[in-house]
CSV table of C-alpha atoms in Angstrom, one decimal:
chain,number,residue,atom,x,y,z
A,28,UNK,CA,0.0,0.0,0.0
A,29,UNK,CA,1.3,3.4,-0.9
A,30,UNK,CA,2.3,5.7,1.9
A,31,UNK,CA,0.4,9.0,2.1
A,32,UNK,CA,3.0,10.6,4.5
A,33,UNK,CA,4.8,13.7,3.2
A,34,UNK,CA,8.6,13.0,2.8
A,35,UNK,CA,10.8,14.9,5.3
A,36,UNK,CA,13.2,17.6,4.0
A,37,UNK,CA,16.7,17.5,5.3
A,38,UNK,CA,17.7,20.6,7.2
A,39,UNK,CA,21.0,20.8,5.4
A,40,UNK,CA,19.4,20.2,2.1
A,41,UNK,CA,17.5,23.5,2.2
A,42,UNK,CA,19.3,26.8,1.8
A,43,UNK,CA,17.8,28.1,5.0
A,44,UNK,CA,18.9,25.1,6.9
A,45,UNK,CA,22.5,25.4,5.7
A,46,UNK,CA,22.6,29.0,6.8
A,47,UNK,CA,21.3,28.0,10.3
A,48,UNK,CA,24.0,25.2,10.7
A,49,UNK,CA,26.7,27.6,9.5
A,50,UNK,CA,25.6,30.2,12.1
A,51,UNK,CA,25.7,27.6,14.9
A,52,UNK,CA,29.2,26.4,13.9
A,53,UNK,CA,30.5,30.0,13.8
A,54,UNK,CA,29.0,30.8,17.2
A,55,UNK,CA,30.6,27.6,18.7
A,56,UNK,CA,34.0,28.5,17.2
A,57,UNK,CA,33.7,32.0,18.6
A,58,UNK,CA,32.9,30.7,22.0
A,59,UNK,CA,36.0,28.4,22.0
A,60,UNK,CA,38.2,31.3,20.8
A,61,UNK,CA,36.9,33.6,23.6
A,62,UNK,CA,37.5,30.9,26.2
A,63,UNK,CA,41.0,30.3,25.0
A,64,UNK,CA,41.7,34.0,25.0
A,65,UNK,CA,40.3,34.4,28.5
A,66,UNK,CA,42.5,31.5,29.8
A,67,UNK,CA,45.5,33.1,28.2
A,68,UNK,CA,44.6,36.5,29.6
A,69,UNK,CA,44.3,35.2,33.2
A,70,UNK,CA,47.2,36.7,35.1
A,71,UNK,CA,49.8,34.2,36.3
A,72,UNK,CA,51.5,34.8,39.6
A,73,UNK,CA,55.1,36.0,38.9
A,74,UNK,CA,57.8,33.5,39.8
A,75,UNK,CA,59.5,34.6,43.0
A,76,UNK,CA,63.1,35.7,42.7
A,77,UNK,CA,65.8,33.6,44.4
A,78,UNK,CA,66.2,36.4,46.9
A,79,UNK,CA,62.5,36.2,47.8
A,80,UNK,CA,62.7,32.4,48.1
A,81,UNK,CA,65.8,32.7,50.4
A,82,UNK,CA,64.0,35.2,52.6
A,83,UNK,CA,60.9,33.0,52.8
A,84,UNK,CA,62.9,29.8,53.6
A,85,UNK,CA,65.0,31.6,56.2
A,86,UNK,CA,61.8,32.9,57.7
A,87,UNK,CA,60.3,29.4,57.9
A,88,UNK,CA,63.4,28.0,59.5
A,89,UNK,CA,63.3,30.8,62.0
A,90,UNK,CA,59.6,30.1,62.8
A,91,UNK,CA,60.5,26.4,63.1
A,92,UNK,CA,63.2,27.2,65.6
A,93,UNK,CA,60.8,29.2,67.7
A,94,UNK,CA,58.3,26.3,67.5
A,95,UNK,CA,61.1,23.9,68.5
A,96,UNK,CA,61.8,26.0,71.6
A,97,UNK,CA,58.1,25.8,72.5
A,98,UNK,CA,58.2,22.1,71.9
A,99,UNK,CA,61.3,21.8,74.2
A,100,UNK,CA,59.6,23.8,76.9
A,101,UNK,CA,56.4,21.7,76.8
A,102,UNK,CA,58.4,18.5,76.7
A,103,UNK,CA,60.4,19.5,79.7
A,104,UNK,CA,57.3,20.3,81.6
A,105,UNK,CA,55.6,17.1,80.5
A,106,UNK,CA,58.6,15.0,81.7
A,107,UNK,CA,58.5,16.8,85.1
A,108,UNK,CA,54.7,16.1,85.4
A,109,UNK,CA,55.2,12.5,84.4
A,110,UNK,CA,57.8,12.1,87.2
A,111,UNK,CA,55.3,13.8,89.6
A,112,UNK,CA,52.5,11.4,88.6
A,113,UNK,CA,54.8,8.4,89.0
A,114,UNK,CA,55.8,9.6,92.4
A,115,UNK,CA,52.3,10.2,93.5
A,116,UNK,CA,51.1,6.8,92.3
A,117,UNK,CA,54.0,5.1,94.1
A,118,UNK,CA,53.1,7.0,97.3
A,119,UNK,CA,49.5,6.1,96.9
A,120,UNK,CA,50.4,2.4,96.6
A,121,UNK,CA,52.6,2.6,99.7
A,122,UNK,CA,49.8,4.3,101.6
A,123,UNK,CA,47.3,1.7,100.5
A,124,UNK,CA,49.6,-1.0,101.9
A,125,UNK,CA,49.8,0.8,105.2
A,126,UNK,CA,46.0,1.1,105.2
A,127,UNK,CA,45.8,-2.7,104.6
A,128,UNK,CA,48.1,-3.3,107.5
A,129,UNK,CA,45.9,-1.2,109.8
A,130,UNK,CA,42.9,-3.0,108.5
A,131,UNK,CA,44.5,-6.4,109.2
A,132,UNK,CA,45.3,-5.2,112.7
A,133,UNK,CA,41.7,-4.3,113.2
A,134,UNK,CA,40.7,-7.7,112.0
A,135,UNK,CA,43.0,-9.3,114.5
A,136,UNK,CA,41.3,-7.4,117.3
A,137,UNK,CA,37.9,-8.4,116.0
A,138,UNK,CA,38.9,-12.1,115.8
A,139,UNK,CA,40.2,-12.0,119.3
A,140,UNK,CA,36.9,-10.6,120.6
A,141,UNK,CA,35.0,-13.2,118.7
A,142,UNK,CA,37.1,-16.1,120.2
A,143,UNK,CA,36.6,-14.7,123.7
A,144,UNK,CA,32.9,-14.2,123.2
A,145,UNK,CA,33.4,-10.4,123.1
A,146,UNK,CA,31.2,-7.8,121.5
A,147,UNK,CA,30.0,-9.2,118.2
A,148,UNK,CA,28.4,-5.8,117.2
A,149,UNK,CA,31.8,-4.1,117.8
A,150,UNK,CA,33.6,-6.7,115.7
A,151,UNK,CA,31.1,-6.1,112.9
A,152,UNK,CA,31.6,-2.4,113.1
A,153,UNK,CA,35.4,-2.6,113.1
A,154,UNK,CA,35.3,-4.7,110.0
A,155,UNK,CA,33.0,-2.4,108.3
A,156,UNK,CA,34.2,-0.6,105.2
A,157,UNK,CA,33.7,2.8,106.8
A,158,UNK,CA,35.2,3.0,110.3
A,159,UNK,CA,33.5,6.3,110.9
A,160,UNK,CA,30.3,4.3,111.5
A,161,UNK,CA,31.5,3.1,114.9
A,162,UNK,CA,33.6,6.3,115.6
A,163,UNK,CA,30.4,8.2,115.7
A,164,UNK,CA,29.1,5.8,118.4
A,165,UNK,CA,31.1,6.9,121.4
A,166,UNK,CA,29.5,4.4,123.8
A,167,UNK,CA,31.1,1.5,121.7
A,168,UNK,CA,34.5,3.2,121.5
A,169,UNK,CA,34.6,3.5,125.3
A,170,UNK,CA,34.7,-0.3,125.5
A,171,UNK,CA,37.8,-0.5,123.3
A,172,UNK,CA,41.3,-0.7,124.8
A,173,UNK,CA,43.8,2.1,124.2
A,174,UNK,CA,45.7,0.0,121.6
A,175,UNK,CA,42.5,-0.8,119.7
A,176,UNK,CA,41.5,2.9,119.7
A,177,UNK,CA,44.9,3.8,118.2
A,178,UNK,CA,44.5,1.1,115.5
A,179,UNK,CA,41.2,2.6,114.5
A,180,UNK,CA,42.7,6.1,114.4
A,181,UNK,CA,45.7,4.9,112.3
A,182,UNK,CA,43.3,3.3,109.9
A,183,UNK,CA,41.3,6.4,109.5
A,184,UNK,CA,44.3,8.5,108.9
A,185,UNK,CA,45.7,6.1,106.4
A,186,UNK,CA,42.4,6.0,104.5
A,187,UNK,CA,42.1,9.8,104.4
A,188,UNK,CA,45.7,10.2,103.2
A,189,UNK,CA,45.3,7.5,100.5
A,190,UNK,CA,42.2,9.3,99.2
A,191,UNK,CA,44.1,12.6,99.2
A,192,UNK,CA,47.0,11.2,97.3
A,193,UNK,CA,44.7,9.5,94.7
A,194,UNK,CA,43.0,12.8,94.1
A,195,UNK,CA,46.3,14.6,93.7
A,196,UNK,CA,47.6,11.9,91.3
A,197,UNK,CA,44.4,12.2,89.3
A,198,UNK,CA,44.8,16.0,89.0
A,199,UNK,CA,48.5,15.6,88.0
A,200,UNK,CA,47.5,13.0,85.4
A,201,UNK,CA,45.0,15.5,83.9
A,202,UNK,CA,47.7,18.2,83.7
A,203,UNK,CA,50.1,15.7,82.1
A,204,UNK,CA,47.5,14.8,79.4
A,205,UNK,CA,47.0,18.5,78.7
A,206,UNK,CA,50.8,18.9,78.3
A,207,UNK,CA,51.0,15.9,76.0
A,208,UNK,CA,48.3,17.4,73.8
A,209,UNK,CA,50.2,20.7,73.6
A,210,UNK,CA,53.4,18.7,72.9
A,211,UNK,CA,51.7,17.1,69.8
A,212,UNK,CA,50.6,20.6,68.6
A,213,UNK,CA,54.1,22.0,69.0
A,214,UNK,CA,55.5,19.1,67.1
A,215,UNK,CA,53.0,19.5,64.3
A,216,UNK,CA,53.8,23.2,64.0
A,217,UNK,CA,57.6,22.4,63.6
A,218,UNK,CA,56.9,19.8,61.0
A,219,UNK,CA,54.6,22.0,59.0
A,220,UNK,CA,57.1,24.8,58.9
A,221,UNK,CA,59.9,22.5,57.8
A,222,UNK,CA,57.7,20.8,55.2
A,223,UNK,CA,56.8,24.2,53.7
A,224,UNK,CA,60.5,25.1,53.5
A,225,UNK,CA,61.4,21.8,51.8
A,226,UNK,CA,58.6,22.3,49.3
A,227,UNK,CA,59.9,25.7,48.3
A,228,UNK,CA,63.4,24.4,47.9
A,229,UNK,CA,62.2,21.4,45.9
A,230,UNK,CA,60.7,23.7,43.2
A,231,UNK,CA,64.1,25.4,42.5
A,232,UNK,CA,66.0,24.6,39.3
A,233,UNK,CA,69.6,23.5,39.5
A,234,UNK,CA,70.6,27.1,38.5
A,235,UNK,CA,68.4,28.6,41.2
A,236,UNK,CA,69.9,26.3,43.8
A,237,UNK,CA,73.4,27.3,42.8
A,238,UNK,CA,72.4,31.0,43.1
A,239,UNK,CA,70.9,30.3,46.5
A,240,UNK,CA,74.1,28.6,47.7
A,241,UNK,CA,76.0,31.6,46.4
A,242,UNK,CA,73.9,34.0,48.4
A,243,UNK,CA,74.4,31.9,51.5
A,244,UNK,CA,78.2,31.9,50.9
A,245,UNK,CA,78.2,35.7,50.5
A,246,UNK,CA,76.3,36.1,53.8
A,247,UNK,CA,78.8,33.8,55.6
A,248,UNK,CA,81.7,35.7,54.1
A,249,UNK,CA,80.3,39.0,55.3
A,250,UNK,CA,79.9,37.6,58.8
A,251,UNK,CA,83.5,36.3,58.8
A,252,UNK,CA,84.8,39.7,57.7
A,253,UNK,CA,83.0,41.4,60.6
A,254,UNK,CA,84.2,38.8,63.0
A,255,UNK,CA,87.8,39.3,61.9
A,256,UNK,CA,87.4,43.1,62.2
A,257,UNK,CA,86.0,42.8,65.7
A,258,UNK,CA,88.8,40.4,66.7
A,259,UNK,CA,91.4,42.9,65.3
A,260,UNK,CA,89.8,45.7,67.4
A,261,UNK,CA,89.8,43.6,70.5
A,262,UNK,CA,93.5,42.9,70.0
A,263,UNK,CA,94.2,46.6,69.7
A,264,UNK,CA,92.3,47.3,72.9
A,265,UNK,CA,94.4,44.6,74.6
A,266,UNK,CA,97.7,46.2,73.4
A,267,UNK,CA,96.5,49.6,74.5
A,268,UNK,CA,95.7,48.4,78.0
A,269,UNK,CA,99.1,46.7,78.3
A,270,UNK,CA,100.9,49.8,77.1
A,271,UNK,CA,99.0,51.8,79.8
A,272,UNK,CA,100.3,49.4,82.4
A,273,UNK,CA,96.9,48.3,83.7
A,274,UNK,CA,96.5,45.2,81.5
A,275,UNK,CA,97.1,42.9,84.5
A,276,UNK,CA,94.6,44.7,86.7
A,277,UNK,CA,92.0,44.7,83.9
A,278,UNK,CA,92.6,41.0,83.4
A,279,UNK,CA,91.9,40.3,87.0
A,280,UNK,CA,88.8,42.4,87.0
A,281,UNK,CA,87.5,40.7,83.9
A,282,UNK,CA,88.3,37.2,85.3
A,283,UNK,CA,86.6,37.9,88.6
A,284,UNK,CA,83.5,39.6,87.2
A,285,UNK,CA,81.3,36.7,88.2
A,286,UNK,CA,82.4,36.8,91.9
A,287,UNK,CA,83.5,40.1,93.2
A,288,UNK,CA,85.7,41.1,96.2
A,289,UNK,CA,88.8,39.3,97.1
A,290,UNK,CA,87.5,35.9,95.9
A,291,UNK,CA,86.7,37.2,92.4
A,292,UNK,CA,89.9,35.9,90.9
A,293,UNK,CA,89.4,32.3,92.1
A,294,UNK,CA,85.8,32.4,91.0
A,295,UNK,CA,86.8,33.8,87.6
A,296,UNK,CA,89.4,31.1,87.2
A,297,UNK,CA,86.9,28.4,88.0
A,298,UNK,CA,84.3,29.8,85.6
A,299,UNK,CA,87.0,30.1,82.8
A,300,UNK,CA,88.0,26.4,83.4
A,301,UNK,CA,84.4,25.3,83.2
A,302,UNK,CA,83.8,27.4,80.0
A,303,UNK,CA,86.8,25.8,78.3
A,304,UNK,CA,85.6,22.3,79.3
A,305,UNK,CA,82.1,23.1,78.0
A,306,UNK,CA,83.6,24.4,74.7
A,307,UNK,CA,85.8,21.3,74.3
A,308,UNK,CA,82.7,19.2,74.5
A,309,UNK,CA,80.8,21.3,72.0
A,310,UNK,CA,83.6,21.4,69.5
A,311,UNK,CA,83.9,17.6,69.7
A,312,UNK,CA,80.3,17.4,68.4
A,313,UNK,CA,81.2,19.2,65.1
A,314,UNK,CA,79.8,17.3,62.2
A,315,UNK,CA,76.8,15.8,64.0
A,316,UNK,CA,73.4,16.6,62.4
A,317,UNK,CA,71.0,19.2,63.7
A,318,UNK,CA,67.7,17.5,64.7
A,319,UNK,CA,65.0,19.6,66.3
A,320,UNK,CA,64.3,18.5,69.9
A,321,UNK,CA,67.5,16.5,70.1
A,322,UNK,CA,69.9,16.6,73.1
A,323,UNK,CA,72.5,14.2,71.9
A,324,UNK,CA,74.6,12.2,71.8
A,325,UNK,CA,74.1,11.5,68.0
A,326,UNK,CA,72.3,14.8,67.1
A,327,UNK,CA,71.4,18.1,68.7
A,328,UNK,CA,69.3,21.2,68.3
A,329,UNK,CA,70.9,24.6,69.3
A,330,UNK,CA,69.9,24.6,73.0
A,331,UNK,CA,70.3,20.9,73.3
A,332,UNK,CA,74.0,21.3,72.3
A,333,UNK,CA,74.7,24.1,74.8
A,334,UNK,CA,72.9,22.2,77.6
A,335,UNK,CA,74.9,19.0,77.0
A,336,UNK,CA,78.2,21.0,76.7
A,337,UNK,CA,77.8,22.8,80.0
A,338,UNK,CA,76.5,19.6,81.7
A,339,UNK,CA,79.9,18.0,80.7
A,340,UNK,CA,81.5,20.9,82.6
A,341,UNK,CA,79.4,20.1,85.7
A,342,UNK,CA,76.8,22.9,85.2
A,343,UNK,CA,73.1,22.1,84.8
A,344,UNK,CA,71.3,24.4,82.3
A,345,UNK,CA,67.6,24.6,81.5
A,346,UNK,CA,66.4,23.1,78.2
A,347,UNK,CA,65.3,26.1,76.3
A,348,UNK,CA,67.0,29.2,75.0
A,349,UNK,CA,64.4,31.3,76.8
A,350,UNK,CA,65.5,29.8,80.2
A,351,UNK,CA,69.2,29.5,79.4
A,352,UNK,CA,69.5,33.3,78.8
A,353,UNK,CA,68.4,33.8,82.4
A,354,UNK,CA,71.3,31.7,83.8
A,355,UNK,CA,74.6,33.2,84.9
A,356,UNK,CA,76.0,36.7,84.3
A,357,UNK,CA,75.1,38.9,81.4
A,358,UNK,CA,78.2,39.7,79.2
A,359,UNK,CA,78.8,42.4,76.6
A,360,UNK,CA,79.8,41.2,73.2
A,361,UNK,CA,83.2,42.8,73.4
A,362,UNK,CA,83.9,40.9,76.7
A,363,UNK,CA,83.0,37.4,75.5
A,364,UNK,CA,85.1,34.5,76.7
A,365,UNK,CA,85.3,30.9,75.4
A,366,UNK,CA,82.2,29.0,76.6
A,367,UNK,CA,79.9,32.0,76.9
A,368,UNK,CA,76.5,31.6,75.4
A,369,UNK,CA,75.5,34.0,72.6
A,370,UNK,CA,71.7,34.3,71.9
A,371,UNK,CA,70.2,35.6,68.7
A,372,UNK,CA,67.0,37.3,67.4
A,373,UNK,CA,64.6,39.4,69.4
A,374,UNK,CA,62.7,36.3,70.3
A,375,UNK,CA,65.8,34.6,71.7
A,376,UNK,CA,65.2,31.5,69.5
A,377,UNK,CA,68.8,30.5,68.8
A,378,UNK,CA,72.0,30.1,70.8
A,379,UNK,CA,75.6,29.3,70.1
A,380,UNK,CA,78.8,28.9,72.3
A,381,UNK,CA,81.5,31.4,71.9
A,382,UNK,CA,84.9,30.2,70.8
A,383,UNK,CA,86.9,33.4,70.4
A,384,UNK,CA,87.8,35.9,67.7
A,385,UNK,CA,84.2,36.5,66.9
A,386,UNK,CA,83.4,32.8,66.2
A,387,UNK,CA,81.0,30.3,67.8
A,388,UNK,CA,80.1,26.6,67.6
A,389,UNK,CA,76.4,25.9,67.2
A,390,UNK,CA,73.8,23.6,65.7
A,391,UNK,CA,72.4,25.9,63.0
A,392,UNK,CA,69.2,24.5,61.4
A,393,UNK,CA,67.6,21.4,59.8
A,394,UNK,CA,69.7,20.0,57.0
A,395,UNK,CA,73.0,21.2,58.5
A,396,UNK,CA,75.5,19.9,61.0
A,397,UNK,CA,77.1,21.3,64.1
A,398,UNK,CA,79.8,23.7,62.9
A,399,UNK,CA,81.8,26.8,63.7
A,400,UNK,CA,80.5,30.1,62.4
A,401,UNK,CA,80.7,33.8,62.9
A,402,UNK,CA,78.6,35.2,65.7
A,403,UNK,CA,77.6,38.0,63.3
A,404,UNK,CA,75.8,35.6,61.0
A,405,UNK,CA,72.6,36.4,62.8
A,406,UNK,CA,71.4,39.4,64.8
A,407,UNK,CA,72.7,39.1,68.4
A,408,UNK,CA,70.3,39.5,71.3
A,409,UNK,CA,72.8,39.2,74.1
A,410,UNK,CA,75.2,36.9,75.9
A,411,UNK,CA,75.6,35.2,79.3
A,412,UNK,CA,78.3,33.4,81.2
A,413,UNK,CA,77.0,30.3,83.0
A,414,UNK,CA,78.9,28.6,85.8
């Protein structure tokens, strides 16, 4: 049967259809072109200069060192709290044993009364978990002998003290847990700063890394020149004092500055000997890696090195730079002696040990080893002489 449907006309077959398709194609191409131009026109962040990268990396290392000192402070506090908790728990266990001894003695009295047909109600009260039950009943206490009364009193005292120690241990444990949480946060802060610094450095090309190393070398050379100049000036001042004939007197005054009076000389000699011993230890660590939070013997951070060095000389120093700067006598830069501690930056986040001639030994930063360096490599905050 023949179909009566009207045949369809292709859109492209008609002149109007071809014009419509062409218009759609042109619009699509125009859209793609505009998108491409927009993408190309989007501003790209300029690549930082190597000087800017160095400044950023140095800043991150500095922030990491501040965070390291915070970590060291929290860790020191947590260690002390852990020792306190352990001591309290030991004391509570000892107190519990004494309370059990008192309880056993009360049981002995009760058993004796039972065997002799004594006061069964009293025996029951004395074996009760709460001795206060029969303490409140004076008419029963009057029947007890003096030794029995003392046993009851001892048990009450032991029980009260055990409860007090348990409560104190619980509070100390809560403080310890808070410190441990803070310790984790400080550790995470250090790791984040160091990771960001490593990421910046990893993006540098070989040529940029070479330029960065050159900038670092120039900074070190400038610090060395200043150290040499300051050493030369110091030698000139020494010669002038000797020529004036008071070099010996000044030497005694300088040596005895930590003591004073007639005993100043011997005190100064002792401090000098300790400083030299501490310095010998520190220099023996040259070449060992910097590791934040480390106190030796295989690695150190800056304050861990100075703490270990002075400990070798028989002097106990606190753990952080912020506490170490408070120890001993403040010393002007021009009066530094071997073993003195030199602190850097306004936030006192770094420390090194003075060698002489404007140089120090220190644990610089992550990725470096313990080494000698000019004290003018970083801005000086101040110096102290422990011992």
